[in-house]
PDB file of C-alpha atoms in Angstrom:
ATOM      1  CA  UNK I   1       0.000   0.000   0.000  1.00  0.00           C
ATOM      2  CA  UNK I   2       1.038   3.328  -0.033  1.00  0.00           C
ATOM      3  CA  UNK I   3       3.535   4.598   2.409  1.00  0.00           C
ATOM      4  CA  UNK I   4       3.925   8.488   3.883  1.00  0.00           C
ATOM      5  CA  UNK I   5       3.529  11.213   1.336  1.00  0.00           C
ATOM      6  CA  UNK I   6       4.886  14.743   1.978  1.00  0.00           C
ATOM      7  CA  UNK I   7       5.153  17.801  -0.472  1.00  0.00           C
ATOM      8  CA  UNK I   8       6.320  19.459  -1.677  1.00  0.00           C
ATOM      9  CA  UNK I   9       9.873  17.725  -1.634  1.00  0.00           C
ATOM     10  CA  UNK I  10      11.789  21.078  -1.877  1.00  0.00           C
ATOM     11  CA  UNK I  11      10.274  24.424  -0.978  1.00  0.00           C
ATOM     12  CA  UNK I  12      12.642  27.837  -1.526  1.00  0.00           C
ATOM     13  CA  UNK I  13      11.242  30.859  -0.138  1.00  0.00           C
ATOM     14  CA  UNK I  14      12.404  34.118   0.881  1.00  0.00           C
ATOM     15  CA  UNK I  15      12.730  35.606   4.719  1.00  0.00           C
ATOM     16  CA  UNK I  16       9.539  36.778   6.052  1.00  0.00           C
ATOM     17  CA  UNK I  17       7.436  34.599   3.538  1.00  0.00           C
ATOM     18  CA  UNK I  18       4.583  31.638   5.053  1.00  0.00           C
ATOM     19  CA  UNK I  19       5.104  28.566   4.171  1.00  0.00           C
ATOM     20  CA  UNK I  20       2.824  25.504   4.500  1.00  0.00           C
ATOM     21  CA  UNK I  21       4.189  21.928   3.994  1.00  0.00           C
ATOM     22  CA  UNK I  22       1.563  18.764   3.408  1.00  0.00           C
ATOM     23  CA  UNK I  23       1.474  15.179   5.244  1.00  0.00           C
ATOM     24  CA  UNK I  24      -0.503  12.566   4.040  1.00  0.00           C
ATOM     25  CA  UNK I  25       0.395   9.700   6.541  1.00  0.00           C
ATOM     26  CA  UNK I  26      -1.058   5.806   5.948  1.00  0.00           C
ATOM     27  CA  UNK I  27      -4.422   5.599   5.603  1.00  0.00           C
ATOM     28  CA  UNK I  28      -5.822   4.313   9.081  1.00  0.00           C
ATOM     29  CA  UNK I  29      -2.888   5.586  11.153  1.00  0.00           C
ATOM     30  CA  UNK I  30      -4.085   7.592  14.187  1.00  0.00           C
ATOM     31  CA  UNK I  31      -0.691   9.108  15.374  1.00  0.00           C
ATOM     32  CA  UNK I  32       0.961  11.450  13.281  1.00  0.00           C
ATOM     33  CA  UNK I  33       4.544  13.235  14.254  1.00  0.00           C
ATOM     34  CA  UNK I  34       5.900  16.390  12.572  1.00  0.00           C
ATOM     35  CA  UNK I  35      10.119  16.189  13.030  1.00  0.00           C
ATOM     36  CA  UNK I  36      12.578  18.893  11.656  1.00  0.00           C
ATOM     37  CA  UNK I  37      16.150  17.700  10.623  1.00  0.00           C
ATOM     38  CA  UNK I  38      18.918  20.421  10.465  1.00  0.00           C
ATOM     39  CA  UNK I  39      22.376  19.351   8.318  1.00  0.00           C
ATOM     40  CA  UNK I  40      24.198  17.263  11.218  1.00  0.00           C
ATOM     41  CA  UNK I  41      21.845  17.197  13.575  1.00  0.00           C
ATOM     42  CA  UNK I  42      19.384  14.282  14.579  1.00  0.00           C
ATOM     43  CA  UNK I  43      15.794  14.760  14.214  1.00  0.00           C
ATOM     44  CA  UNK I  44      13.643  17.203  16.662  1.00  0.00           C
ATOM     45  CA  UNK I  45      10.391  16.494  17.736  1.00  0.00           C
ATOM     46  CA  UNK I  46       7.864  19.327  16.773  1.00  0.00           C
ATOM     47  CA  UNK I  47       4.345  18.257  17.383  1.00  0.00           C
ATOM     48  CA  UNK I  48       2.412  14.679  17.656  1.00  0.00           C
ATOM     49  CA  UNK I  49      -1.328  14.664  16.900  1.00  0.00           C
ATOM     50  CA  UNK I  50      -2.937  11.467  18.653  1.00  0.00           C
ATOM     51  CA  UNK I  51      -6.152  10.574  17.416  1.00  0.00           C
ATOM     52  CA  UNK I  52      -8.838  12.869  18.194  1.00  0.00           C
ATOM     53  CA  UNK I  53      -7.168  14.595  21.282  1.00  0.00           C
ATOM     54  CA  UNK I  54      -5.575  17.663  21.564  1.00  0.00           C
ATOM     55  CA  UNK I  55      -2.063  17.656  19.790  1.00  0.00           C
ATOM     56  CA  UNK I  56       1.300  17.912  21.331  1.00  0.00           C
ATOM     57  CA  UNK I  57       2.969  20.844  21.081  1.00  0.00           C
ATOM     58  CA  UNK I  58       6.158  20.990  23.279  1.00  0.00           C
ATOM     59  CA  UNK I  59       8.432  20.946  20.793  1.00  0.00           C
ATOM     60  CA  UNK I  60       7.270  23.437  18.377  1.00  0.00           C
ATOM     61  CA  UNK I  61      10.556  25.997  18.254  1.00  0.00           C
ATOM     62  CA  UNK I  62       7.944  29.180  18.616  1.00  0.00           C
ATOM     63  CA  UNK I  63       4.774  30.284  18.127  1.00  0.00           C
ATOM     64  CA  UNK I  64       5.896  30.711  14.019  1.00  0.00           C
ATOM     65  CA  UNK I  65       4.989  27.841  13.763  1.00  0.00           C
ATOM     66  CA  UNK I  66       2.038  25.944  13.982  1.00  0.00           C
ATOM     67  CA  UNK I  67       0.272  22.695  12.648  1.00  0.00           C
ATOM     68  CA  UNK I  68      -3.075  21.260  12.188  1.00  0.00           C
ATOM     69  CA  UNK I  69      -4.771  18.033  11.061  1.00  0.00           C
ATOM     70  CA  UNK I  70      -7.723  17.650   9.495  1.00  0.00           C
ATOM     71  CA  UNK I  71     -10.622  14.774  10.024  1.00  0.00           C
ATOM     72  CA  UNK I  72      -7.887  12.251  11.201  1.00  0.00           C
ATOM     73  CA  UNK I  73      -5.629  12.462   8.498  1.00  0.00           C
ATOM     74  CA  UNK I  74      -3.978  14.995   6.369  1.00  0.00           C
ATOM     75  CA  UNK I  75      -1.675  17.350   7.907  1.00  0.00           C
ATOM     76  CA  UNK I  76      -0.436  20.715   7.474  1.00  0.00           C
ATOM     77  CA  UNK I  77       2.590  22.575   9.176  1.00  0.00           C
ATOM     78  CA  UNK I  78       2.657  25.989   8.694  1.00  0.00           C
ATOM     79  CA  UNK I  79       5.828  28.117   9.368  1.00  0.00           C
ATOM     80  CA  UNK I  80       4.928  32.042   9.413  1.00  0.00           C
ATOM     81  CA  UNK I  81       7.371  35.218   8.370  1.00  0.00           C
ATOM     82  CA  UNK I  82      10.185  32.215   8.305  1.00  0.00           C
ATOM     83  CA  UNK I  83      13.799  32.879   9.067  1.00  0.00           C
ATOM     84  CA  UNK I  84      17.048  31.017   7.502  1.00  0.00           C
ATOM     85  CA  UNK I  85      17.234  29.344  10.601  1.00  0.00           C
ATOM     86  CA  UNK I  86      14.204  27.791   9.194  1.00  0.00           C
ATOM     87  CA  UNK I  87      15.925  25.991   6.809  1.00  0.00           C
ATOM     88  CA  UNK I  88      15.908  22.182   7.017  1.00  0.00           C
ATOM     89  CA  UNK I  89      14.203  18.714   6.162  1.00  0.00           C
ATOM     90  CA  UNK I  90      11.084  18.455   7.855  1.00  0.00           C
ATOM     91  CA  UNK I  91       9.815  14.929   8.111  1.00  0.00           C
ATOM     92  CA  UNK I  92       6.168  13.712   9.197  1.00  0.00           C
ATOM     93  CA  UNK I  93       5.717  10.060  10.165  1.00  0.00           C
ATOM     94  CA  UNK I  94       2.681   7.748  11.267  1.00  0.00           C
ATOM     95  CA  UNK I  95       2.164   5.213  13.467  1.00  0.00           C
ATOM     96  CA  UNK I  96      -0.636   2.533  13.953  1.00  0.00           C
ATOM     97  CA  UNK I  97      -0.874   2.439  17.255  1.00  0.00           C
ATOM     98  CA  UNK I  98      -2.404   5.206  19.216  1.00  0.00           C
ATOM     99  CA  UNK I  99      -0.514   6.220  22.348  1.00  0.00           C
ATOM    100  CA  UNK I 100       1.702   3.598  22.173  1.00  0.00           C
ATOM    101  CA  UNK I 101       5.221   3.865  22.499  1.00  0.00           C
ATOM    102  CA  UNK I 102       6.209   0.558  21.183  1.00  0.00           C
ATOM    103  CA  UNK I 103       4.660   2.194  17.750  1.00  0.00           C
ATOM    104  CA  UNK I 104       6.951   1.590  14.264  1.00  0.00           C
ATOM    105  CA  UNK I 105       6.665   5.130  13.092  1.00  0.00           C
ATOM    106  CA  UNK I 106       6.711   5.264   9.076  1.00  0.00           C
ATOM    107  CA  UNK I 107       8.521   8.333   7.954  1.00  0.00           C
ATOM    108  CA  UNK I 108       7.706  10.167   4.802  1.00  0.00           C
ATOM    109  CA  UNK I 109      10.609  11.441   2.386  1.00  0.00           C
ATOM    110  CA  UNK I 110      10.231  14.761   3.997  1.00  0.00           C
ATOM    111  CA  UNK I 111      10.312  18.712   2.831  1.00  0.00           C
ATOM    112  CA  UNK I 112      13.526  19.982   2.378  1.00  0.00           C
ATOM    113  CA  UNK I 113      13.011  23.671   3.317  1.00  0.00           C
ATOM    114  CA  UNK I 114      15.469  26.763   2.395  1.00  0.00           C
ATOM    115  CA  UNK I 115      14.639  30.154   3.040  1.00  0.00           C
ATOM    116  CA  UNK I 116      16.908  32.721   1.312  1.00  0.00           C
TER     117      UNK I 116
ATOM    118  CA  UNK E  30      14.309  12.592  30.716  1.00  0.00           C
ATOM    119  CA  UNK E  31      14.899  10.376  28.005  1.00  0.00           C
ATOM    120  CA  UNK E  32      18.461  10.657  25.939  1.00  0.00           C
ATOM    121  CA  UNK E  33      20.334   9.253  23.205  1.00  0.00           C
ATOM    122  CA  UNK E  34      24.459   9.140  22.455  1.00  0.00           C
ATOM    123  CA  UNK E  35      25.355   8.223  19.522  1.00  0.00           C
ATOM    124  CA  UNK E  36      29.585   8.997  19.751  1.00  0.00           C
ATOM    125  CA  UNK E  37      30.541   8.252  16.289  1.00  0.00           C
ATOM    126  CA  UNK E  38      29.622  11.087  13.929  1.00  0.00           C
ATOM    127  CA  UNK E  39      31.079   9.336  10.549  1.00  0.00           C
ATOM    128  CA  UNK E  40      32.029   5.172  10.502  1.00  0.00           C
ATOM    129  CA  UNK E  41      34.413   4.260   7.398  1.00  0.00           C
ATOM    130  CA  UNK E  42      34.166   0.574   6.568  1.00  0.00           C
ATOM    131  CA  UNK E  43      35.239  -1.362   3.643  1.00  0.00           C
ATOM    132  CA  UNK E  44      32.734  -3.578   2.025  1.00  0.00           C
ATOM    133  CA  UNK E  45      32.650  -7.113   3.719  1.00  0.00           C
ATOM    134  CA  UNK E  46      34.348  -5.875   6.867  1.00  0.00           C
ATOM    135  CA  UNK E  47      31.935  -6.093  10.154  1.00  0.00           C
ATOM    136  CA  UNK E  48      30.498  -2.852  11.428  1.00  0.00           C
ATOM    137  CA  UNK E  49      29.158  -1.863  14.878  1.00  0.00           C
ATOM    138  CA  UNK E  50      27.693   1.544  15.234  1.00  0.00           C
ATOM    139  CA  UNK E  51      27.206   2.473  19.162  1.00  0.00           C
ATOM    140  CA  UNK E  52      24.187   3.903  20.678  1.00  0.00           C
ATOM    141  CA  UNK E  53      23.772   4.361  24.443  1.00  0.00           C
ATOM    142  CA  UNK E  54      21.094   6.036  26.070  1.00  0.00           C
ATOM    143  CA  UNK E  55      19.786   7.327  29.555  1.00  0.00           C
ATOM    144  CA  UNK E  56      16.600   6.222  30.769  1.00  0.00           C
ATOM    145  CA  UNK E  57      14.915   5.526  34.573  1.00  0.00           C
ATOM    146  CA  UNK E  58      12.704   2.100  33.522  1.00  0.00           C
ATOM    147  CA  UNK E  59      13.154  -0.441  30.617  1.00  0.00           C
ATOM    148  CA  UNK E  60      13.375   1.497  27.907  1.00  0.00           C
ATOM    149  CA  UNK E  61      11.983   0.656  24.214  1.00  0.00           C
ATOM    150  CA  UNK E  62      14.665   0.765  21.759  1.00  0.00           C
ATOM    151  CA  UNK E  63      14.894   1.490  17.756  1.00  0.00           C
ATOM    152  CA  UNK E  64      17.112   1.683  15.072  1.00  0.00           C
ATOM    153  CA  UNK E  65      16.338   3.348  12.300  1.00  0.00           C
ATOM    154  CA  UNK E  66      18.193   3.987   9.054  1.00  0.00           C
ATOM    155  CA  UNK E  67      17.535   6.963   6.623  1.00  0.00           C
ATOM    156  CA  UNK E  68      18.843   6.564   2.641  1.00  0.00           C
ATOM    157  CA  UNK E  69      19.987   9.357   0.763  1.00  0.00           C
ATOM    158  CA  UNK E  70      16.454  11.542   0.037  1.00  0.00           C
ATOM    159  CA  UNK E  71      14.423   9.231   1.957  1.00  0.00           C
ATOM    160  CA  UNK E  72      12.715   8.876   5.449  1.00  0.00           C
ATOM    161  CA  UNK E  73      13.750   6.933   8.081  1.00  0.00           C
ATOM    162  CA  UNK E  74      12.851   2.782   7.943  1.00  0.00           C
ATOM    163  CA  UNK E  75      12.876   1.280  10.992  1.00  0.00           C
ATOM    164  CA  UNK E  76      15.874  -1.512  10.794  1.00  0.00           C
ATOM    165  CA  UNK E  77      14.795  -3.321  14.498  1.00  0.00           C
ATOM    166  CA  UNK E  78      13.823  -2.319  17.710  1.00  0.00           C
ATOM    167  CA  UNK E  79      14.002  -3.835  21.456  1.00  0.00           C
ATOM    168  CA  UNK E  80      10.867  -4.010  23.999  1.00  0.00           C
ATOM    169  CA  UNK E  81      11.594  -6.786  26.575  1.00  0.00           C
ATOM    170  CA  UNK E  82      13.032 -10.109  26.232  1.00  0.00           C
ATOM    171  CA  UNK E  83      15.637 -12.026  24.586  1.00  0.00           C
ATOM    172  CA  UNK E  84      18.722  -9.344  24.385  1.00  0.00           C
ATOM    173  CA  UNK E  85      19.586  -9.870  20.845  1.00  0.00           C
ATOM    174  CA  UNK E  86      17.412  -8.575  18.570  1.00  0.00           C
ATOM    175  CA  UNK E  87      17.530  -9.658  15.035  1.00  0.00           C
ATOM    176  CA  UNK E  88      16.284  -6.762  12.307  1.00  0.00           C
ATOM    177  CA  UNK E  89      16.032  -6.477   8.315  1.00  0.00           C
ATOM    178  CA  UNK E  90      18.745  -6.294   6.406  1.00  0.00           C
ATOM    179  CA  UNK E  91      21.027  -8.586   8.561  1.00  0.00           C
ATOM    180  CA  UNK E  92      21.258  -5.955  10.656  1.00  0.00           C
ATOM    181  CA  UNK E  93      20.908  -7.108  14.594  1.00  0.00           C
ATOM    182  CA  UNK E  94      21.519  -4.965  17.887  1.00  0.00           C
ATOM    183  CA  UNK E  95      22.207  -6.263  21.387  1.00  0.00           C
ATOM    184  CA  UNK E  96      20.334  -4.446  24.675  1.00  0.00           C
ATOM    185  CA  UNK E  97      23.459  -4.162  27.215  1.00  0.00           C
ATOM    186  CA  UNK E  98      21.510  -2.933  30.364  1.00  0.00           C
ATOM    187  CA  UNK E  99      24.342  -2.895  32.456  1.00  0.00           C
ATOM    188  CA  UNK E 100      26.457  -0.603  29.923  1.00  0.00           C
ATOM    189  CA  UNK E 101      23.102   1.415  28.847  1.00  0.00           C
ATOM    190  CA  UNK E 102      24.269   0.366  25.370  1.00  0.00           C
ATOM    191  CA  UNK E 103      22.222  -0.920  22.672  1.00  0.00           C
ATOM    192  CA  UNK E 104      24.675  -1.036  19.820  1.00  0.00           C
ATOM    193  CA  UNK E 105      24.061  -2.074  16.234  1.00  0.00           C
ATOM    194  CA  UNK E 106      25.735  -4.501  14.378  1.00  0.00           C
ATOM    195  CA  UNK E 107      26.203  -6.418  11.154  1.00  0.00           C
ATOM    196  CA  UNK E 108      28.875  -8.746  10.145  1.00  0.00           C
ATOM    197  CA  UNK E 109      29.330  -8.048   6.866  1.00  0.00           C
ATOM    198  CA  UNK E 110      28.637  -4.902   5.289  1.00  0.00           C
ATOM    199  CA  UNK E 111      27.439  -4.430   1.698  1.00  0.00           C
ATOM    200  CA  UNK E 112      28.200  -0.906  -0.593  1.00  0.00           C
ATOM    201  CA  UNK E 113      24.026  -0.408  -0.409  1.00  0.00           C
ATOM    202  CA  UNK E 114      24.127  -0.092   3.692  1.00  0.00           C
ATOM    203  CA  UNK E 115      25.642   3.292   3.329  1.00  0.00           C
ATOM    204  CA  UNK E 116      23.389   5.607   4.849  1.00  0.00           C
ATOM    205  CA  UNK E 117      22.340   7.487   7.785  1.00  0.00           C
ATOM    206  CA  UNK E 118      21.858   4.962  11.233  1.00  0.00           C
ATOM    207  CA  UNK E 119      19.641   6.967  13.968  1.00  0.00           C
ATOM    208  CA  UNK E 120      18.953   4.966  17.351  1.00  0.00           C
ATOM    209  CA  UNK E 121      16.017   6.081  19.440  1.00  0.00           C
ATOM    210  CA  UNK E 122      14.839   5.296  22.536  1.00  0.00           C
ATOM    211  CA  UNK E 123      10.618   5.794  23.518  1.00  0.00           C
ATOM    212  CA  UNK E 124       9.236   5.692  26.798  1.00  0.00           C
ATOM    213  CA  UNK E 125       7.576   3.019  29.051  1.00  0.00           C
ATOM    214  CA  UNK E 126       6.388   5.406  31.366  1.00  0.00           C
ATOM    215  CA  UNK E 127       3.648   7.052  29.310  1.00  0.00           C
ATOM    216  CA  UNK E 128       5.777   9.499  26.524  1.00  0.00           C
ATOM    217  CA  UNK E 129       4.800   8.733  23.250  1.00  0.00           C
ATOM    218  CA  UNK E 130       7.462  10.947  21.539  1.00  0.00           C
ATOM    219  CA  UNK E 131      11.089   8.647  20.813  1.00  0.00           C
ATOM    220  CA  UNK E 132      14.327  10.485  21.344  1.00  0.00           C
ATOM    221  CA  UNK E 133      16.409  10.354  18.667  1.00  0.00           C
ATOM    222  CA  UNK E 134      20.283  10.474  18.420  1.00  0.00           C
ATOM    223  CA  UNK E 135      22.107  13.178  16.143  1.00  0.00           C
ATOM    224  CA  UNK E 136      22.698   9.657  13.214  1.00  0.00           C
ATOM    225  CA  UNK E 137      26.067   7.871  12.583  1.00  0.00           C
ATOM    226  CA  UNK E 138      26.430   8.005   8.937  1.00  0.00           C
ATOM    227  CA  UNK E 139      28.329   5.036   7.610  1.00  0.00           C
ATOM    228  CA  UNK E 140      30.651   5.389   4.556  1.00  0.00           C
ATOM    229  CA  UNK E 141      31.381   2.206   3.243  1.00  0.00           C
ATOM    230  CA  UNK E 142      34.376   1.750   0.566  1.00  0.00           C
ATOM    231  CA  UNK E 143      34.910  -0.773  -2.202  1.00  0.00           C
TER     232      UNK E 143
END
């Protein structure tokens, strides 16, 4: 079946523009992650959406940023007025199994994000 | 808090040679343990991961990782390496005690020459 989907796969945008960057995670999966991966660095947690309760937010770097997910599935992460700092590979994954940490998460081939 | 170490930065193996990438990580319980590996352009694949049990874990790929709880190590391994295992190698560790979110190390990426 068909795995993770993110796009675009590159995005180039200027400082101070919005951006918004698209997960479509396995159909069925209730757990949905949002990770950003800087050149040399491993990947940080932005937000987890778990079913139909309130997402998980600690991670999100500021309040530029901001996701949502609509009816249990397709996801959006939005980065406002973004900075080069910005720049990365963000990555959205899926899991089966609804707060459970034992979960495979399936990772998507992520957004690679520069901002000029 | 949950952490992950991974020391090596870059590994350098030639192909055939054995290869063990080191992961050790800081948790209060038992901890659930993954290894993950990321191709060039692609997302992460999870290679094997640990829960309870028998301390040897055999993944995909002939990939297989021991759980050291006295050394806080759970280090991947493979005896012989082929010129397609070059990648990116991230070990996480999730949390038994109700966190949902893995911790990820920074990724040992494994150069592997002819």
């Amino acid at each position: 079946g068909a795995g993770v989907s993110q796009s675009p796969s590159n995005k180039v945008t200027e400082k101070g523009k919005d951006v918004e960057l698209r997960c479509d995670p396995i159909s069925g999966h209730t757990a949905l992650y949002w990770y950003r991966q800087s050149l040399g660095q491993g990947l940080e947690f932005l937000i987890y959406f778990q079913g139909n309760s309130a997402p998980d937010k600690s991670g999100l770097p500021s309040d530029r940023f901001s996701a949502e997910r609509t009816g249990g599935s397709v996801s959006t992460l939005t980065i406002q007025r973004t900075q080069q700092e910005d720049s990365a590979v963000y990555l959205c994954a899926s899991s089966a199994l609804l707060a459970e940490p034992r979960g495979e998460q399936f990772f998507g081939p992520g957004t690679r994000l520069t901002v000029l | 808090a949950q952490s992950v170490t991974q020391p090596d930065i870059h590994i350098t193996v030639s192909e055939g040679a054995s290869l063990e990438l080191r992961c050790n990580y800081s948790y209060g319980a038992t901890p659930y343990l993954f290894w993950y590996v990321q191709s060039p352009g692609q997302g992460l694949q999870l290679l094997l991961k640990y829960f309870s049990g028998d301390t040897l874990v055999q993944g995909i790929k002939g990939f297989e990782a021991e759980f050291k709880r006295s050394q806080s190590s759970f280090n991947l391994r493979k005896p012989s390496v082929h010129w397609s295992d070059a990648a990116e190698y991230f070990c996480a560790v999730g949390g038994a005690g109700g966190s949902y979110i893995p911790t990820f190390g920074r990724g040992t990426s494994l150069i592997v020459h002819p």
